[in-house]
Amino acid sequence: MPRQDKGGQGEDWREQNRAMWDATLPGHLKSPVYDVEAFRAGALSLQKHEVEDLGDVRGRSLVHLQCHFGLDTLSWARLGAQVTGLDFSGAAMAAARALAAETGLEARFVTADVYDAPSALGETYDIVYTGVGALPWLPDMDRWARVVRDLLKPGGELYLFEFHPVEWMLDEAGDGTRLRYSYFTPPEGFREGGAVTYAGGHESESDASSVQWNHPLGEVVTALIHAGLTIMELRELDRNILESWESMVKTEDGLYAMPPGKPSLPFMYVLRAKC
Ligand SMILES: C[S@@+](CC[C@H](N)C(=O)[O-])C[C@H]1O[C@@H](n2cnc3c(N)ncnc32)[C@H](O)[C@@H]1O
């Protein structure tokens, strides 16, 4: 089926995905993967390398695209950034505002589609931060890259920390060394994916369908270059934030790697680009 509109208008993917994310939220608020209790007690949900990479964010303006219920956004606020989070799930934005109020952290949370972010937010930022399961929900990388550009101040930076498209191809069963899914996505997206389960099961079948796109690294990089950004760094990681297979071993930075004797694989990547 040809994609009628790369931006996705006139297609059902947006409503389907939003319903799935709204329904997933209550489980995620209780999930040990997110560990809201630790955050309430003062912990950061960010990875060590993210904090080290971006350095001192005090006083810098940061927008977090697809921020879910704002845990990472509020972690940047805890480090002193002036933060804005955006997500198309109104339920997630309400939960994020409640968490900000409860923890006394200042933040603005806006309910909007990523593709409408520049008009919905009406301002530009020093840092656009995004990732960890964000890009697979978007059909069009060219349009996303233009949104990122339009949100950045001159000299501002995109910090993207995302699952590697190769990680997507691996069979959930077994030990993570078997390929199951395609690297390239059909135009209509992958529709057999169902609900996300990385942070707990899904209770209702009716809202469990979703549409996703695996975006090859070349597609992401090329979209950003075409939008006028300068790529500063593309770092592939042999570690995963999730313990996706039982045989994985925990590393000193708290991430998970393949065990000795198994081939290493690119599980995640960091991409930094400047406007
Ligand atoms: C896996 S979360 C990623 C957020 C964050 N990295 C995390 O792990 O909490 C994906 C988020 O993308 C949001 N999302 C998906 N498609 C979107 C769109 N078109 N516009 C805005 N938000 C979207 C969902 O509501 C969900 O909160």
mmCIF file of C-alpha atoms and ligand atoms in Angstrom:
data_model
loop_
_atom_site.group_PDB
_atom_site.id
_atom_site.type_symbol
_atom_site.label_atom_id
_atom_site.label_comp_id
_atom_site.label_asym_id
_atom_site.label_seq_id
_atom_site.Cartn_x
_atom_site.Cartn_y
_atom_site.Cartn_z
ATOM 1 C CA MET A 1 0.000 0.000 0.000
ATOM 2 C CA PRO A 2 1.634 3.308 -0.996
ATOM 3 C CA ARG A 3 2.003 5.877 1.734
ATOM 4 C CA GLN A 4 -0.499 8.589 0.785
ATOM 5 C CA ASP A 5 1.159 11.310 2.772
ATOM 6 C CA LYS A 6 4.587 10.975 4.350
ATOM 7 C CA GLY A 7 3.438 13.284 7.144
ATOM 8 C CA GLY A 8 0.762 10.775 7.945
ATOM 9 C CA GLN A 9 -2.337 12.933 7.457
ATOM 10 C CA GLY A 10 -5.405 10.965 6.540
ATOM 11 C CA GLU A 11 -3.984 7.807 8.057
ATOM 12 C CA ASP A 12 -5.015 6.003 11.178
ATOM 13 C CA TRP A 13 -1.549 5.590 12.723
ATOM 14 C CA ARG A 14 -1.723 8.656 14.952
ATOM 15 C CA GLU A 15 -5.015 7.843 16.695
ATOM 16 C CA GLN A 16 -4.107 4.185 16.979
ATOM 17 C CA ASN A 17 -0.759 4.969 18.601
ATOM 18 C CA ARG A 18 -2.162 7.665 20.853
ATOM 19 C CA ALA A 19 -4.846 5.311 22.176
ATOM 20 C CA MET A 20 -2.180 2.678 22.819
ATOM 21 C CA TRP A 21 0.053 5.154 24.692
ATOM 22 C CA ASP A 22 -2.850 6.540 26.750
ATOM 23 C CA ALA A 23 -3.755 2.996 27.777
ATOM 24 C CA THR A 24 -0.132 2.112 28.568
ATOM 25 C CA LEU A 25 0.450 5.043 30.917
ATOM 26 C CA PRO A 26 -1.075 3.694 34.192
ATOM 27 C CA GLY A 27 1.123 0.579 33.964
ATOM 28 C CA HIS A 28 4.231 2.639 33.245
ATOM 29 C CA LEU A 29 3.622 4.908 36.242
ATOM 30 C CA LYS A 30 3.860 1.787 38.439
ATOM 31 C CA SER A 31 6.605 -0.007 36.500
ATOM 32 C CA PRO A 32 10.067 -0.741 37.987
ATOM 33 C CA VAL A 33 11.487 0.090 34.547
ATOM 34 C CA TYR A 34 10.530 3.731 35.117
ATOM 35 C CA ASP A 35 10.871 3.612 38.947
ATOM 36 C CA VAL A 36 8.974 6.790 39.758
ATOM 37 C CA GLU A 37 9.593 6.183 43.472
ATOM 38 C CA ALA A 38 13.358 6.529 42.988
ATOM 39 C CA PHE A 39 12.771 9.736 41.031
ATOM 40 C CA ARG A 40 10.584 11.113 43.829
ATOM 41 C CA ALA A 41 13.436 10.322 46.221
ATOM 42 C CA GLY A 42 15.848 12.454 44.155
ATOM 43 C CA ALA A 43 17.295 10.091 41.522
ATOM 44 C CA LEU A 44 17.815 10.997 37.874
ATOM 45 C CA SER A 45 16.241 8.801 35.177
ATOM 46 C CA LEU A 46 18.943 9.799 32.676
ATOM 47 C CA GLN A 47 21.905 7.644 31.687
ATOM 48 C CA LYS A 48 25.368 8.589 32.928
ATOM 49 C CA HIS A 49 26.650 9.255 29.400
ATOM 50 C CA GLU A 50 23.769 11.649 28.640
ATOM 51 C CA VAL A 51 24.575 13.787 31.658
ATOM 52 C CA GLU A 52 28.301 13.718 30.875
ATOM 53 C CA ASP A 53 27.753 14.482 27.170
ATOM 54 C CA LEU A 54 25.564 17.532 27.703
ATOM 55 C CA GLY A 55 27.595 18.794 30.645
ATOM 56 C CA ASP A 56 26.400 21.773 32.628
ATOM 57 C CA VAL A 57 22.811 22.461 31.564
ATOM 58 C CA ARG A 58 22.079 25.034 34.261
ATOM 59 C CA GLY A 59 20.107 27.909 32.769
ATOM 60 C CA ARG A 60 19.941 26.331 29.317
ATOM 61 C CA SER A 61 16.567 25.926 27.636
ATOM 62 C CA LEU A 62 15.734 22.343 26.682
ATOM 63 C CA VAL A 63 12.740 20.844 24.901
ATOM 64 C CA HIS A 64 12.098 17.114 25.241
ATOM 65 C CA LEU A 65 10.093 15.742 22.301
ATOM 66 C CA GLN A 66 7.838 12.721 22.971
ATOM 67 C CA CYS A 67 8.572 13.075 26.664
ATOM 68 C CA HIS A 68 6.048 10.435 27.880
ATOM 69 C CA PHE A 69 5.171 11.357 31.499
ATOM 70 C CA GLY A 70 8.179 13.614 31.847
ATOM 71 C CA LEU A 71 10.648 11.617 33.922
ATOM 72 C CA ASP A 72 13.673 12.461 31.754
ATOM 73 C CA THR A 73 12.402 16.024 31.196
ATOM 74 C CA LEU A 74 12.164 16.580 34.951
ATOM 75 C CA SER A 75 15.578 14.994 35.444
ATOM 76 C CA TRP A 76 17.047 17.716 33.214
ATOM 77 C CA ALA A 77 15.121 20.262 35.328
ATOM 78 C CA ARG A 78 16.677 18.719 38.432
ATOM 79 C CA LEU A 79 20.082 19.419 36.825
ATOM 80 C CA GLY A 80 19.126 23.061 36.329
ATOM 81 C CA ALA A 81 17.810 23.256 32.767
ATOM 82 C CA GLN A 82 14.699 25.280 31.881
ATOM 83 C CA VAL A 83 12.598 22.479 30.498
ATOM 84 C CA THR A 84 9.629 21.971 28.228
ATOM 85 C CA GLY A 85 8.177 18.553 27.463
ATOM 86 C CA LEU A 86 5.895 17.707 24.563
ATOM 87 C CA ASP A 87 3.854 14.585 23.924
ATOM 88 C CA PHE A 88 0.624 13.846 22.063
ATOM 89 C CA SER A 89 -0.823 11.915 25.017
ATOM 90 C CA GLY A 90 -2.931 14.287 27.130
ATOM 91 C CA ALA A 91 -2.938 11.682 29.914
ATOM 92 C CA ALA A 92 0.879 11.586 29.922
ATOM 93 C CA MET A 93 1.071 15.385 30.037
ATOM 94 C CA ALA A 94 -1.347 15.498 32.996
ATOM 95 C CA ALA A 95 0.798 12.906 34.819
ATOM 96 C CA ALA A 96 3.953 14.913 34.018
ATOM 97 C CA ARG A 97 2.435 18.126 35.399
ATOM 98 C CA ALA A 98 1.382 16.279 38.568
ATOM 99 C CA LEU A 99 4.897 14.865 39.032
ATOM 100 C CA ALA A 100 6.428 18.321 38.522
ATOM 101 C CA ALA A 101 4.112 19.827 41.127
ATOM 102 C CA GLU A 102 4.783 17.001 43.562
ATOM 103 C CA THR A 103 8.562 17.264 43.252
ATOM 104 C CA GLY A 104 8.634 21.069 43.105
ATOM 105 C CA LEU A 105 10.400 21.098 39.729
ATOM 106 C CA GLU A 106 9.607 23.823 37.230
ATOM 107 C CA ALA A 107 8.543 22.625 33.781
ATOM 108 C CA ARG A 108 6.148 23.350 30.961
ATOM 109 C CA PHE A 109 4.297 20.363 29.467
ATOM 110 C CA VAL A 110 2.434 20.738 26.182
ATOM 111 C CA THR A 111 0.063 18.253 24.552
ATOM 112 C CA ALA A 112 0.773 18.210 20.816
ATOM 113 C CA ASP A 113 1.938 16.048 17.959
ATOM 114 C CA VAL A 114 5.684 16.220 17.290
ATOM 115 C CA TYR A 115 5.021 17.404 13.771
ATOM 116 C CA ASP A 116 3.106 20.414 15.162
ATOM 117 C CA ALA A 117 5.723 21.212 17.830
ATOM 118 C CA PRO A 118 7.073 24.535 16.453
ATOM 119 C CA SER A 119 3.622 26.150 16.314
ATOM 120 C CA ALA A 120 2.394 24.469 19.520
ATOM 121 C CA LEU A 121 5.443 25.635 21.502
ATOM 122 C CA GLY A 122 6.040 29.021 19.888
ATOM 123 C CA GLU A 123 9.659 29.320 21.054
ATOM 124 C CA THR A 124 13.140 28.019 20.305
ATOM 125 C CA TYR A 125 15.644 26.222 22.533
ATOM 126 C CA ASP A 126 19.336 25.668 23.261
ATOM 127 C CA ILE A 127 18.807 21.890 23.279
ATOM 128 C CA VAL A 128 16.343 19.534 21.601
ATOM 129 C CA TYR A 129 16.500 16.262 23.540
ATOM 130 C CA THR A 130 14.763 13.127 22.360
ATOM 131 C CA GLY A 131 14.965 9.380 22.037
ATOM 132 C CA VAL A 132 14.800 6.031 23.790
ATOM 133 C CA GLY A 133 11.895 4.739 21.794
ATOM 134 C CA ALA A 134 10.774 7.997 20.168
ATOM 135 C CA LEU A 135 11.620 7.819 16.450
ATOM 136 C CA PRO A 136 9.885 4.463 15.736
ATOM 137 C CA TRP A 137 6.533 6.212 16.305
ATOM 138 C CA LEU A 138 7.114 8.717 13.506
ATOM 139 C CA PRO A 139 6.559 7.924 9.821
ATOM 140 C CA ASP A 140 8.615 10.710 8.266
ATOM 141 C CA MET A 141 12.217 11.536 9.251
ATOM 142 C CA ASP A 142 12.542 14.465 6.803
ATOM 143 C CA ARG A 143 9.616 16.218 8.419
ATOM 144 C CA TRP A 144 10.879 15.367 11.928
ATOM 145 C CA ALA A 145 14.333 16.794 11.105
ATOM 146 C CA ARG A 146 12.769 20.070 9.932
ATOM 147 C CA VAL A 147 10.826 20.241 13.226
ATOM 148 C CA VAL A 148 14.082 19.792 15.165
ATOM 149 C CA ARG A 149 15.752 22.538 13.112
ATOM 150 C CA ASP A 150 12.831 24.917 13.632
ATOM 151 C CA LEU A 151 12.943 24.356 17.411
ATOM 152 C CA LEU A 152 16.652 25.105 17.772
ATOM 153 C CA LYS A 153 18.194 28.494 18.406
ATOM 154 C CA PRO A 154 21.152 29.319 16.140
ATOM 155 C CA GLY A 155 24.063 27.274 17.554
ATOM 156 C CA GLY A 156 21.639 25.024 19.447
ATOM 157 C CA GLU A 157 22.083 21.261 19.681
ATOM 158 C CA LEU A 158 20.051 18.160 18.998
ATOM 159 C CA TYR A 159 20.850 15.344 21.456
ATOM 160 C CA LEU A 160 19.327 12.065 20.287
ATOM 161 C CA PHE A 161 19.764 8.840 22.265
ATOM 162 C CA GLU A 162 17.846 6.080 20.534
ATOM 163 C CA PHE A 163 17.560 2.347 20.002
ATOM 164 C CA HIS A 164 19.708 1.243 17.085
ATOM 165 C CA PRO A 165 17.747 0.085 14.030
ATOM 166 C CA VAL A 166 19.693 -3.199 14.153
ATOM 167 C CA GLU A 167 18.365 -3.849 17.682
ATOM 168 C CA TRP A 168 14.892 -3.715 16.175
ATOM 169 C CA MET A 169 15.632 -6.657 13.907
ATOM 170 C CA LEU A 170 16.430 -9.139 16.651
ATOM 171 C CA ASP A 171 14.096 -11.899 17.744
ATOM 172 C CA GLU A 172 12.718 -11.319 21.257
ATOM 173 C CA ALA A 173 12.915 -15.076 21.818
ATOM 174 C CA GLY A 174 16.274 -16.817 22.191
ATOM 175 C CA ASP A 175 19.491 -15.053 23.126
ATOM 176 C CA GLY A 176 19.339 -11.946 20.945
ATOM 177 C CA THR A 177 21.542 -13.249 18.151
ATOM 178 C CA ARG A 178 18.774 -14.278 15.736
ATOM 179 C CA LEU A 179 17.371 -11.875 13.131
ATOM 180 C CA ARG A 180 13.581 -11.781 12.815
ATOM 181 C CA TYR A 181 12.460 -8.375 11.496
ATOM 182 C CA SER A 182 13.356 -6.280 8.432
ATOM 183 C CA TYR A 183 15.835 -3.409 8.601
ATOM 184 C CA PHE A 184 13.729 -1.401 6.150
ATOM 185 C CA THR A 185 10.114 -0.556 6.982
ATOM 186 C CA PRO A 186 7.273 -1.003 4.487
ATOM 187 C CA PRO A 187 5.635 2.350 3.609
ATOM 188 C CA GLU A 188 2.568 1.702 5.757
ATOM 189 C CA GLY A 189 4.717 0.884 8.811
ATOM 190 C CA PHE A 190 4.871 -2.290 10.842
ATOM 191 C CA ARG A 191 1.360 -2.976 12.066
ATOM 192 C CA GLU A 192 1.744 -6.346 13.680
ATOM 193 C CA GLY A 193 3.707 -4.925 16.595
ATOM 194 C CA GLY A 194 0.867 -4.677 19.125
ATOM 195 C CA ALA A 195 1.270 -2.734 22.338
ATOM 196 C CA VAL A 196 4.641 -1.946 23.863
ATOM 197 C CA THR A 197 5.566 -4.376 26.612
ATOM 198 C CA TYR A 198 9.052 -3.294 27.729
ATOM 199 C CA ALA A 199 7.721 -1.900 31.004
ATOM 200 C CA GLY A 200 4.957 -4.340 31.772
ATOM 201 C CA GLY A 201 2.050 -6.065 30.084
ATOM 202 C CA HIS A 202 -1.001 -4.547 28.483
ATOM 203 C CA GLU A 203 -4.367 -5.133 30.039
ATOM 204 C CA SER A 204 -6.762 -4.493 27.179
ATOM 205 C CA GLU A 205 -6.602 -6.071 23.731
ATOM 206 C CA SER A 206 -8.833 -3.410 22.184
ATOM 207 C CA ASP A 207 -6.301 -0.590 22.501
ATOM 208 C CA ALA A 208 -3.234 -2.732 21.962
ATOM 209 C CA SER A 209 -2.569 -2.107 18.275
ATOM 210 C CA SER A 210 0.153 0.218 17.076
ATOM 211 C CA VAL A 211 2.012 1.324 13.946
ATOM 212 C CA GLN A 212 5.798 1.698 14.003
ATOM 213 C CA TRP A 213 8.666 2.494 11.664
ATOM 214 C CA ASN A 214 12.257 1.317 11.951
ATOM 215 C CA HIS A 215 14.432 4.185 10.707
ATOM 216 C CA PRO A 216 17.844 3.153 9.332
ATOM 217 C CA LEU A 217 20.748 5.269 10.566
ATOM 218 C CA GLY A 218 21.345 6.573 7.038
ATOM 219 C CA GLU A 219 17.787 7.855 6.836
ATOM 220 C CA VAL A 220 18.049 9.740 10.156
ATOM 221 C CA VAL A 221 21.458 11.263 9.368
ATOM 222 C CA THR A 222 20.474 12.243 5.825
ATOM 223 C CA ALA A 223 17.216 13.843 7.002
ATOM 224 C CA LEU A 224 19.137 16.008 9.490
ATOM 225 C CA ILE A 225 21.714 17.024 6.869
ATOM 226 C CA HIS A 226 18.954 17.918 4.406
ATOM 227 C CA ALA A 227 17.296 20.022 7.115
ATOM 228 C CA GLY A 228 20.544 22.014 7.405
ATOM 229 C CA LEU A 229 21.997 20.597 10.623
ATOM 230 C CA THR A 230 25.647 19.680 11.067
ATOM 231 C CA ILE A 231 26.262 16.202 12.472
ATOM 232 C CA MET A 232 28.815 16.429 15.283
ATOM 233 C CA GLU A 233 28.830 12.818 16.455
ATOM 234 C CA LEU A 234 27.216 9.464 15.737
ATOM 235 C CA ARG A 235 28.191 6.962 18.424
ATOM 236 C CA GLU A 236 26.932 3.394 18.306
ATOM 237 C CA LEU A 237 26.693 1.554 21.634
ATOM 238 C CA ASP A 238 27.123 -2.174 22.209
ATOM 239 C CA ARG A 239 24.962 -1.782 25.307
ATOM 240 C CA ASN A 240 21.212 -1.611 25.845
ATOM 241 C CA ILE A 241 19.235 0.225 28.521
ATOM 242 C CA LEU A 242 16.907 -2.798 28.629
ATOM 243 C CA GLU A 243 17.831 -6.314 29.680
ATOM 244 C CA SER A 244 16.126 -7.629 26.568
ATOM 245 C CA TRP A 245 17.598 -11.140 26.798
ATOM 246 C CA GLU A 246 18.280 -13.112 29.978
ATOM 247 C CA SER A 247 21.849 -13.904 28.980
ATOM 248 C CA MET A 248 22.848 -10.217 28.839
ATOM 249 C CA VAL A 249 25.355 -8.966 31.390
ATOM 250 C CA LYS A 250 25.145 -5.738 33.360
ATOM 251 C CA THR A 251 28.005 -3.345 32.724
ATOM 252 C CA GLU A 252 29.592 -0.850 35.100
ATOM 253 C CA ASP A 253 27.448 1.970 33.651
ATOM 254 C CA GLY A 254 24.225 0.109 34.462
ATOM 255 C CA LEU A 255 23.510 -0.868 30.822
ATOM 256 C CA TYR A 256 23.308 -4.407 29.425
ATOM 257 C CA ALA A 257 25.743 -6.017 26.959
ATOM 258 C CA MET A 258 25.998 -9.386 25.229
ATOM 259 C CA PRO A 259 27.808 -11.976 27.361
ATOM 260 C CA PRO A 260 31.424 -12.956 26.606
ATOM 261 C CA GLY A 261 31.620 -15.350 23.667
ATOM 262 C CA LYS A 262 28.537 -13.916 21.890
ATOM 263 C CA PRO A 263 28.910 -11.410 19.020
ATOM 264 C CA SER A 264 28.594 -7.780 20.070
ATOM 265 C CA LEU A 265 25.731 -5.869 18.482
ATOM 266 C CA PRO A 266 24.782 -2.185 18.127
ATOM 267 C CA PHE A 267 21.905 -1.785 20.565
ATOM 268 C CA MET A 268 21.666 1.980 20.839
ATOM 269 C CA TYR A 269 23.192 5.156 19.438
ATOM 270 C CA VAL A 270 23.869 8.764 20.364
ATOM 271 C CA LEU A 271 23.592 11.374 17.647
ATOM 272 C CA ARG A 272 24.566 14.985 18.248
ATOM 273 C CA ALA A 273 23.923 17.702 15.688
ATOM 274 C CA LYS A 274 24.186 21.473 15.644
ATOM 275 C CA CYS A 275 22.009 24.085 14.027
HETATM 276 C C1 LIG B 1 8.740 5.118 24.604
HETATM 277 S S1 LIG B 1 8.091 6.727 24.882
HETATM 278 C C2 LIG B 1 9.609 7.553 24.712
HETATM 279 C C3 LIG B 1 9.747 8.585 25.781
HETATM 280 C C4 LIG B 1 10.899 8.423 26.728
HETATM 281 N N1 LIG B 1 12.125 8.210 26.070
HETATM 282 C C5 LIG B 1 10.580 7.342 27.730
HETATM 283 O O1 LIG B 1 11.098 6.225 27.604
HETATM 284 O O2 LIG B 1 9.849 7.632 28.653
HETATM 285 C C6 LIG B 1 7.286 7.202 23.365
HETATM 286 C C7 LIG B 1 6.412 8.462 23.566
HETATM 287 O O3 LIG B 1 6.162 9.017 22.266
HETATM 288 C C8 LIG B 1 4.876 9.612 22.293
HETATM 289 N N2 LIG B 1 4.481 9.798 20.897
HETATM 290 C C9 LIG B 1 4.343 8.846 19.943
HETATM 291 N N3 LIG B 1 4.021 9.405 18.765
HETATM 292 C C10 LIG B 1 3.952 10.753 18.966
HETATM 293 C C11 LIG B 1 3.654 11.860 18.132
HETATM 294 N N4 LIG B 1 3.354 11.695 16.832
HETATM 295 N N5 LIG B 1 3.679 13.097 18.668
HETATM 296 C C12 LIG B 1 3.953 13.280 20.002
HETATM 297 N N6 LIG B 1 4.231 12.257 20.848
HETATM 298 C C13 LIG B 1 4.233 11.006 20.332
HETATM 299 C C14 LIG B 1 4.046 8.624 23.092
HETATM 300 O O4 LIG B 1 2.876 9.205 23.629
HETATM 301 C C15 LIG B 1 5.038 8.180 24.178
HETATM 302 O O5 LIG B 1 4.876 8.943 25.343
#
